[in-house]
Each structure stands twice: as structure tokens, then as C-alpha cells.
Coordinates of C-alpha atoms in Angstrom, one line a residue:
M1 CA -28.3 -36.2 5.9
D2 CA -26.8 -39.7 6.1
D3 CA -26.4 -41.7 9.3
A4 CA -22.8 -40.8 9.8
S5 CA -23.5 -37.0 9.6
A6 CA -26.5 -37.3 11.9
A7 CA -24.4 -39.1 14.5
V8 CA -21.7 -36.5 14.4
K9 CA -24.2 -33.6 14.6
R10 CA -25.7 -35.1 17.8
A11 CA -22.2 -35.3 19.3
G12 CA -21.8 -31.5 19.6
S13 CA -21.4 -28.3 17.8
A14 CA -20.4 -27.9 14.1
A15 CA -17.2 -26.1 15.1
D16 CA -14.0 -28.1 14.8
T17 CA -11.1 -25.8 14.0
E18 CA -12.3 -22.5 15.6
E19 CA -14.5 -22.3 12.5
D20 CA -18.2 -22.1 11.8
F21 CA -18.9 -22.1 8.1
S22 CA -22.6 -21.6 8.4
T23 CA -23.7 -19.2 11.2
V24 CA -21.1 -16.6 11.9
P25 CA -21.8 -13.2 10.2
T26 CA -19.0 -11.3 8.5
T27 CA -18.5 -7.7 7.7
T28 CA -19.1 -8.5 4.0
A29 CA -22.7 -8.5 3.0
A30 CA -24.0 -11.7 1.4
S31 CA -24.1 -11.6 -2.4
E32 CA -26.9 -12.9 -4.5
N33 CA -25.1 -16.2 -5.0
G34 CA -24.7 -16.6 -1.3
L35 CA -20.9 -17.2 -1.4
E36 CA -19.4 -14.1 0.2
D37 CA -20.8 -14.8 3.6
L38 CA -19.2 -18.3 3.9
S39 CA -17.0 -17.3 6.8
I40 CA -14.4 -19.1 8.8
S41 CA -14.5 -17.9 12.4
E42 CA -13.9 -18.8 16.0
T43 CA -17.2 -19.6 17.6
D44 CA -18.7 -18.4 20.8
S45 CA -17.5 -21.6 22.5
N46 CA -14.0 -20.3 22.1
T47 CA -14.5 -16.8 23.4
R48 CA -12.7 -16.0 26.6
V49 CA -15.1 -15.5 29.5
T50 CA -14.3 -13.0 32.2
P51 CA -14.4 -14.3 35.8
G52 CA -17.7 -12.6 36.6
D53 CA -19.5 -13.7 33.5
T54 CA -21.8 -16.6 34.4
T55 CA -24.7 -15.9 32.2
S56 CA -23.4 -15.8 28.6
S57 CA -23.5 -18.7 26.2
A58 CA -19.7 -18.5 26.1
A59 CA -19.6 -18.9 29.9
A60 CA -21.9 -21.9 29.8
A61 CA -19.8 -23.5 27.0
V62 CA -16.5 -23.1 28.7
G63 CA -18.0 -24.5 31.8
T64 CA -18.9 -27.8 30.2
Q65 CA -15.8 -29.5 31.6
A66 CA -13.3 -28.6 34.3
N67 CA -9.7 -27.7 33.5
V68 CA -10.4 -26.3 30.0
N69 CA -8.5 -23.1 29.5
D70 CA -7.8 -22.8 33.3
A71 CA -4.1 -22.2 32.5
V72 CA -4.8 -19.3 30.2
P73 CA -3.7 -16.0 31.8
S74 CA -6.0 -13.0 32.0
P75 CA -5.7 -10.5 29.1
A76 CA -2.7 -8.2 29.6
P77 CA -0.2 -6.1 27.7
A78 CA 2.4 -8.1 25.8
R79 CA 5.3 -9.5 27.9
G80 CA 8.6 -7.8 27.3
A81 CA 12.0 -9.4 26.9
D82 CA 13.0 -8.1 30.4
E83 CA 9.8 -9.5 32.1
P84 CA 10.2 -12.9 33.6
A85 CA 7.8 -15.7 32.9
A86 CA 5.0 -16.3 35.3
P87 CA 5.8 -18.9 38.0
A88 CA 5.7 -22.3 36.4
S89 CA 3.5 -25.0 37.7
R90 CA 4.6 -28.6 37.5
A91 CA 2.4 -29.0 34.5
D92 CA 4.1 -26.0 32.8
T93 CA 7.6 -27.4 33.5
A94 CA 6.7 -30.8 32.2
S95 CA 4.8 -29.5 29.2
L96 CA 7.0 -26.8 27.8
G97 CA 10.3 -28.5 27.4
T98 CA 12.0 -29.6 24.2
G99 CA 11.0 -33.2 24.6
A100 CA 7.7 -34.7 23.4
S101 CA 6.6 -36.4 26.5
G102 CA 4.7 -33.7 28.3
L103 CA 2.5 -32.0 25.8
V104 CA -0.1 -33.3 23.3
L105 CA -1.3 -31.2 20.3
F106 CA -4.6 -32.2 18.7
D107 CA -4.7 -31.4 15.0
L108 CA -6.5 -32.5 11.9
T109 CA -5.3 -35.3 9.6
A110 CA -4.7 -32.8 6.8
C111 CA -3.0 -29.5 7.8
F112 CA -5.2 -26.9 6.1
S113 CA -6.7 -25.0 9.0
P114 CA -5.4 -21.5 9.4
H115 CA -5.8 -21.8 13.1
T116 CA -3.7 -25.0 13.7
V117 CA -1.0 -23.5 11.5
K118 CA -0.6 -20.6 14.0
T119 CA -0.1 -23.0 16.9
L120 CA 2.3 -25.2 15.1
L121 CA 4.5 -22.2 14.3
D122 CA 4.2 -20.8 17.8
L123 CA 5.5 -24.1 19.2
K124 CA 8.4 -24.1 16.6
L125 CA 9.3 -20.5 17.5
L126 CA 9.9 -21.6 21.1
N127 CA 11.3 -25.0 20.3
V128 CA 8.6 -26.7 22.4
G129 CA 8.4 -30.5 21.9
Y130 CA 5.0 -32.2 21.7
E131 CA 3.2 -35.3 20.7
R132 CA 0.9 -34.6 17.7
Q133 CA -2.4 -36.5 17.5
R134 CA -4.1 -36.0 14.1
L135 CA -7.8 -36.6 14.0
T136 CA -10.6 -36.6 11.5
F137 CA -13.5 -34.3 11.8
V138 CA -15.6 -37.2 13.1
Q139 CA -13.0 -38.0 15.8
V140 CA -12.9 -34.4 16.9
R141 CA -16.6 -34.3 17.3
N142 CA -16.8 -37.6 19.1
E143 CA -13.6 -38.8 20.7
L144 CA -11.9 -35.5 21.4
A145 CA -15.2 -34.0 22.6
S146 CA -15.5 -36.8 25.1
R147 CA -12.0 -36.3 26.3
V148 CA -12.0 -32.5 26.6
A149 CA -15.5 -30.8 26.2
D150 CA -18.5 -30.9 23.9
N151 CA -17.5 -27.7 22.3
V152 CA -13.8 -28.6 21.7
T153 CA -12.1 -27.4 18.6
V154 CA -8.6 -27.9 17.3
P155 CA -5.9 -26.8 17.8
A156 CA -6.1 -28.0 21.4
L157 CA -3.3 -28.7 23.8
E158 CA -3.3 -31.3 26.6
L159 CA -0.8 -30.4 29.4
S160 CA 1.0 -33.0 31.4
D161 CA -1.6 -32.8 34.2
G162 CA -4.4 -33.7 31.9
S163 CA -5.8 -30.1 31.6
H164 CA -6.5 -28.6 28.2
I165 CA -6.2 -25.3 26.4
V166 CA -8.5 -24.7 23.4
D167 CA -8.2 -21.9 20.8
S168 CA -5.0 -20.7 19.0
W169 CA -5.1 -17.3 20.7
N170 CA -5.5 -18.8 24.2
I171 CA -2.6 -21.1 23.4
A172 CA -0.4 -18.2 22.2
E173 CA -1.1 -16.3 25.4
Y174 CA -0.4 -19.3 27.5
L175 CA 3.0 -19.8 25.8
E176 CA 3.7 -16.1 26.1
R177 CA 3.3 -16.0 29.9
R178 CA 4.5 -19.4 30.9
H179 CA 7.4 -20.3 28.6
P180 CA 10.8 -18.8 29.6
Q181 CA 11.2 -17.2 26.2
G182 CA 7.5 -16.6 25.7
Y183 CA 8.0 -12.9 25.1
R184 CA 9.0 -13.9 21.6
V185 CA 5.5 -14.9 20.7
F186 CA 4.3 -11.3 20.4
G187 CA 7.4 -9.2 21.1
D188 CA 5.6 -6.1 22.3
S189 CA 2.2 -4.7 22.8
A190 CA 2.1 -3.1 19.3
T191 CA 2.8 -6.5 17.7
K192 CA 0.2 -8.2 20.0
R193 CA -2.4 -5.7 18.8
L194 CA -1.4 -6.2 15.2
A195 CA -1.8 -10.0 15.7
A196 CA -5.3 -9.4 17.2
M197 CA -6.3 -7.2 14.3
L198 CA -5.0 -9.7 11.8
N199 CA -7.1 -12.4 13.5
Q200 CA -10.2 -10.4 12.8
F201 CA -9.0 -9.4 9.4
G202 CA -8.6 -13.0 8.4
K203 CA -12.0 -14.1 9.7
T204 CA -14.1 -11.2 8.5
V205 CA -12.2 -9.9 5.4
L206 CA -10.3 -12.7 3.8
A207 CA -12.5 -15.7 4.8
P208 CA -15.6 -14.6 2.7
H209 CA -13.4 -14.9 -0.4
I210 CA -10.8 -17.5 0.4
G211 CA -13.3 -19.8 2.1
P212 CA -15.4 -20.5 -1.0
L213 CA -12.3 -21.1 -3.1
A214 CA -10.7 -23.6 -0.7
Q215 CA -13.7 -25.6 0.6
K216 CA -13.9 -28.0 -2.4
G217 CA -10.2 -28.7 -2.0
V218 CA -10.6 -29.4 1.7
H219 CA -13.6 -31.7 1.0
A220 CA -11.4 -33.7 -1.4
M221 CA -8.8 -34.3 1.3
L222 CA -11.2 -35.8 3.8
D223 CA -12.2 -39.4 4.5
K224 CA -15.7 -40.3 3.3
E225 CA -17.3 -40.0 6.7
S226 CA -15.7 -36.6 7.5
A227 CA -16.4 -35.3 3.9
S228 CA -20.1 -36.0 4.4
Y229 CA -20.1 -34.2 7.7
F230 CA -18.1 -31.3 6.3
A231 CA -20.6 -30.7 3.4
D232 CA -23.8 -31.6 5.2
V233 CA -23.3 -30.3 8.7
K234 CA -20.3 -28.0 8.9
I235 CA -21.1 -25.9 5.8
G236 CA -24.7 -27.0 5.2
K237 CA -26.2 -28.7 2.2
A238 CA -27.6 -25.5 0.6
R239 CA -24.3 -23.6 0.8
W240 CA -22.3 -26.6 -0.2
A241 CA -24.4 -26.8 -3.4
K242 CA -23.5 -23.2 -4.2
V243 CA -19.8 -23.7 -3.5
S244 CA -19.8 -26.9 -5.7
A245 CA -21.5 -25.0 -8.5
M246 CA -19.2 -22.0 -8.5
T247 CA -18.7 -20.6 -12.0
P248 CA -15.3 -19.5 -13.4
A249 CA -16.5 -15.9 -13.2
E250 CA -17.4 -16.2 -9.6
R251 CA -14.1 -17.9 -8.9
D252 CA -12.2 -15.1 -10.6
A253 CA -14.2 -12.5 -8.6
H254 CA -13.2 -14.1 -5.3
V255 CA -9.6 -14.1 -6.4
Q256 CA -9.6 -10.5 -7.3
Q257 CA -11.3 -9.5 -4.1
A258 CA -8.8 -11.4 -2.0
I259 CA -5.9 -9.7 -3.9
A260 CA -7.5 -6.3 -3.2
K261 CA -8.0 -7.1 0.5
L262 CA -4.3 -7.9 0.8
E263 CA -3.3 -4.5 -0.3
V264 CA -3.3 -3.4 3.3
V265 CA -0.7 -6.0 4.1
N266 CA 1.3 -4.9 1.1
A267 CA 1.3 -1.3 2.5
M268 CA 2.6 -2.6 5.9
L269 CA 5.5 -4.4 4.2
T270 CA 6.5 -1.5 2.1
C271 CA 6.0 1.5 4.4
E272 CA 9.7 1.5 5.4
G273 CA 11.0 0.7 2.0
G274 CA 11.0 -2.4 -0.1
A275 CA 10.4 -3.8 -3.6
D276 CA 7.3 -1.6 -4.3
S277 CA 8.5 1.6 -2.4
T278 CA 10.3 4.7 -3.5
P279 CA 13.9 4.4 -2.2
A280 CA 14.7 6.5 0.8
P281 CA 16.9 9.6 0.2
P282 CA 20.5 9.2 1.2
V283 CA 21.4 10.5 4.7
A284 CA 24.1 13.0 5.5
G285 CA 27.6 11.6 4.8
S286 CA 26.5 9.2 2.1
T287 CA 26.3 9.7 -1.7
A288 CA 24.0 8.3 -4.3
S289 CA 26.8 6.1 -5.6
T290 CA 27.7 4.8 -2.1
P291 CA 24.8 2.8 -0.7
L292 CA 24.5 2.5 3.0
V293 CA 25.8 -0.8 4.2
D294 CA 25.6 -2.8 7.4
S295 CA 28.8 -4.2 8.7
A296 CA 26.9 -7.3 9.8
T297 CA 26.0 -8.1 6.2
N298 CA 29.6 -8.1 5.0
G299 CA 29.3 -5.0 2.9
R300 CA 25.9 -5.8 1.4
R301 CA 23.2 -3.2 1.4
A302 CA 21.3 -3.2 4.7
S303 CA 17.9 -4.8 4.2
K304 CA 14.6 -4.2 5.8
S305 CA 13.0 -6.9 7.9
V306 CA 10.7 -9.1 5.9
W307 CA 8.4 -9.8 8.9
L308 CA 5.1 -7.9 9.5
A309 CA 6.2 -6.3 12.8
G310 CA 9.9 -5.9 11.8
G311 CA 12.6 -7.6 13.9
D312 CA 14.9 -10.5 13.3
E313 CA 12.3 -13.3 13.6
P314 CA 8.6 -13.8 12.8
T315 CA 5.9 -13.5 15.5
H316 CA 2.4 -14.6 16.1
A317 CA 1.2 -11.8 13.8
D318 CA 3.0 -13.4 10.9
F319 CA 1.7 -16.9 11.8
V320 CA -1.9 -15.6 11.9
L321 CA -1.7 -14.3 8.3
F322 CA 0.4 -17.2 7.1
G323 CA -2.4 -19.6 8.2
W324 CA -4.7 -18.0 5.6
Y325 CA -2.0 -18.5 2.9
V326 CA -1.9 -22.2 3.8
F327 CA -5.6 -22.5 3.8
T328 CA -5.7 -20.9 0.3
R329 CA -3.4 -23.7 -0.9
A330 CA -6.3 -26.0 -0.5
A331 CA -7.8 -24.3 -3.5
G332 CA -4.8 -25.3 -5.6
A333 CA -1.3 -24.0 -6.3
K334 CA -2.5 -21.8 -9.1
T335 CA -5.1 -20.0 -7.0
A336 CA -2.7 -19.6 -4.1
R337 CA 0.0 -18.1 -6.3
E338 CA -2.5 -15.7 -8.0
I339 CA -3.6 -14.3 -4.6
W340 CA -0.4 -14.3 -2.6
H341 CA 2.1 -13.5 -5.3
A342 CA 0.2 -10.6 -6.8
H343 CA 2.1 -8.2 -4.5
K344 CA 5.8 -8.7 -4.7
P345 CA 6.5 -7.9 -1.0
I346 CA 3.8 -10.4 0.1
A347 CA 5.3 -13.1 -2.1
K348 CA 8.7 -12.4 -0.5
W349 CA 7.2 -12.7 2.9
V350 CA 5.5 -16.0 2.1
Q351 CA 8.7 -17.4 0.7
A352 CA 10.6 -16.3 3.8
L353 CA 8.1 -17.9 6.2
E354 CA 8.1 -21.1 4.2
A355 CA 11.9 -21.2 4.5
W356 CA 11.7 -20.4 8.3
A357 CA 9.1 -23.1 8.9
G358 CA 11.6 -25.7 7.6
D359 CA 10.2 -29.3 7.6
L360 CA 6.8 -28.1 8.9
A361 CA 6.2 -26.5 5.5
H362 CA 6.2 -29.9 3.8
D363 CA 3.2 -30.9 6.0
F364 CA 1.0 -28.0 4.9
V365 CA -1.5 -28.7 2.2

């Protein structure tokens, strides 16, 4: 390990973007080549601690500095559209406006992390303004750790009163409860549960296959000091050697496994009709030659929602999965297209979310 990597390792944990490439087990057993268990996961340092928990490692980690995640509400059912936001503090009022003066978002220099993508899109959904500070891995582990807490990861928010919220799920729940239109983040409890499930689906089902494909691309984006830390500390030298030596056959196996895992998402997008579904039979009063139309579409055939939970706009559930698409792009356009365009409904969903993201989409890797 070189001097730069050693200095970074002494500064804190090896988690920077809610990810630990070397220690978190997955539901997929490690293969002989050791690649399938290269997971991307939130670490214990980002796990919410209940008020009475004073003994766990998570409790100790969260307590390393005051005002970290203090603003995050307790777990609760999703906020409905008719439910008012929680009483806003001065920090909330100053932080959640459309201007960029009250909120700071800490992110990485290259936008590849599936977790930072979630937060960027949550903020766009609610039209929240922010100052974006983009850091290298080394700056996260040293400068941001000194500013927030030793176990800090990105995305992280700094509110106008100097307090911080760490972890994309914590940020989503904060926005849901404190922003006047925060109910749009999840929409309802069914969608919130879907988002939570997709969080775990990404970390335990997709990551073991997308991770090994994307990590070489991520390494190539980094500055020299951060690249050394990424390979030697964050992933680990032994595993980095396996990723670097991946054969074409191993690469193709990961691609096919990722496509297979996404079949469950394809089923979600087609269960109410769609490109890969059997057309629904006509209802009473219609004929096979007279398709049902929606007056709001000017006589065009009524279309199904493209979003994972239905509805007129995407939610945090969409952003969770889309983050893994963005991360896959670090493996190259060919690999991303192979995986995410293998199922026509998923390809349509990806294209719709890229269009919805607007200028942000140009910033993704």
C-alpha cells in the first residue's frame, strides 16, 4: 500500500458512498473466481439507530459527532398528499427552498454512485435548490470526515444550521416529512415499501454482478491518489486483481446474470399491460376495431404509466433502481445497453427517466 492509501485508511472507514466493496456479505454465494461477492452496500455506520440502542456498533458510529441525522424522522408510514408536512424548523425553511443558499450536497467528482443519483433526483423532484460540493474519495475520507463524522459517506446534506444528514434513505425520509410537497418522494406506503425492497435488491442481487463490471471504469475516472485508495483500500488488492483480470467469459456471465435478475422488474412494468404483455380484452361498449381512448390524450390510445409504481411522475422507487443503471454505465455504453435494454419495458423506463432528469442526465457517467 502506498503512502497516500495508508494515510486515507487511517482517516476512517473504507465506506464513502454507502458502499463497502470488501466486507459486506450478499445473498449470492462467492464463486470460485471470487467476483460474485463484490458487493456495494450501505455500511453499519449508515444504519438508523433506534433511540434506545446505545450498545450496537451502529449506535457508536452515529454518535461520533453531534447533529448527524438528528433531523431524520422516526420510521413511519409514507406521508399522504393530504397530510401536512411536519412543523418546519428555521433550518428546514432555509434549507428546502428553491434557492441554493441554504443547503449543501456533498457528492463525488464523477457521478457514478447509485446512491448519490437517488438524492440528486429526489431534490429535482421537489425543486429544492442546493450548492453541490464535489469531492474526491480522499477528500471524503479526510476533509468531509473532519467536517461531519469519521464514518461519513456521500451523499450527505449540510443544512443551514450546520447539521448533517447522511445516507440516501435518511435524506429521502427527511425530504418526505419536512418539505411541503414531500409526499411526492414516496407517494404512498406501498411505494415506500417498494423503494425499500429495491434498495436491498440493488445491494444484494444486482451489485454482485454489476459491481465487478463497473469497477474498472470507476477506477479509470479517478485522480491518481483516489484510484490508489479505491483499488488498495476500498476494494482490496486481492479482489482488485481478480476484477482487473476478468476474462471475457466471466464478463459475459455477469451480464447474463444481471439481465436475468432484472426479469422481476420487467414483470412489474408489464403486469398491467405493455410492450411484452398480452393486450387486455375490450371492455363492454367497445369493439376490437375501436380502441379505448383517453380524452386527455387527444384521441390517442390511453397509455400505461411508465413508472415503477404507476402514477404521473417518478418516485424514490424509480430513483433507487435508476442509480444502478447509472452505475452500470461506468462499465461502458455497450455493457449498459446489453443489460438495461434486454427487456423492452425496462429500456422504455430508462429512456423516460433520462428524459425526465433533463440536464442532470448529462452529468451521469
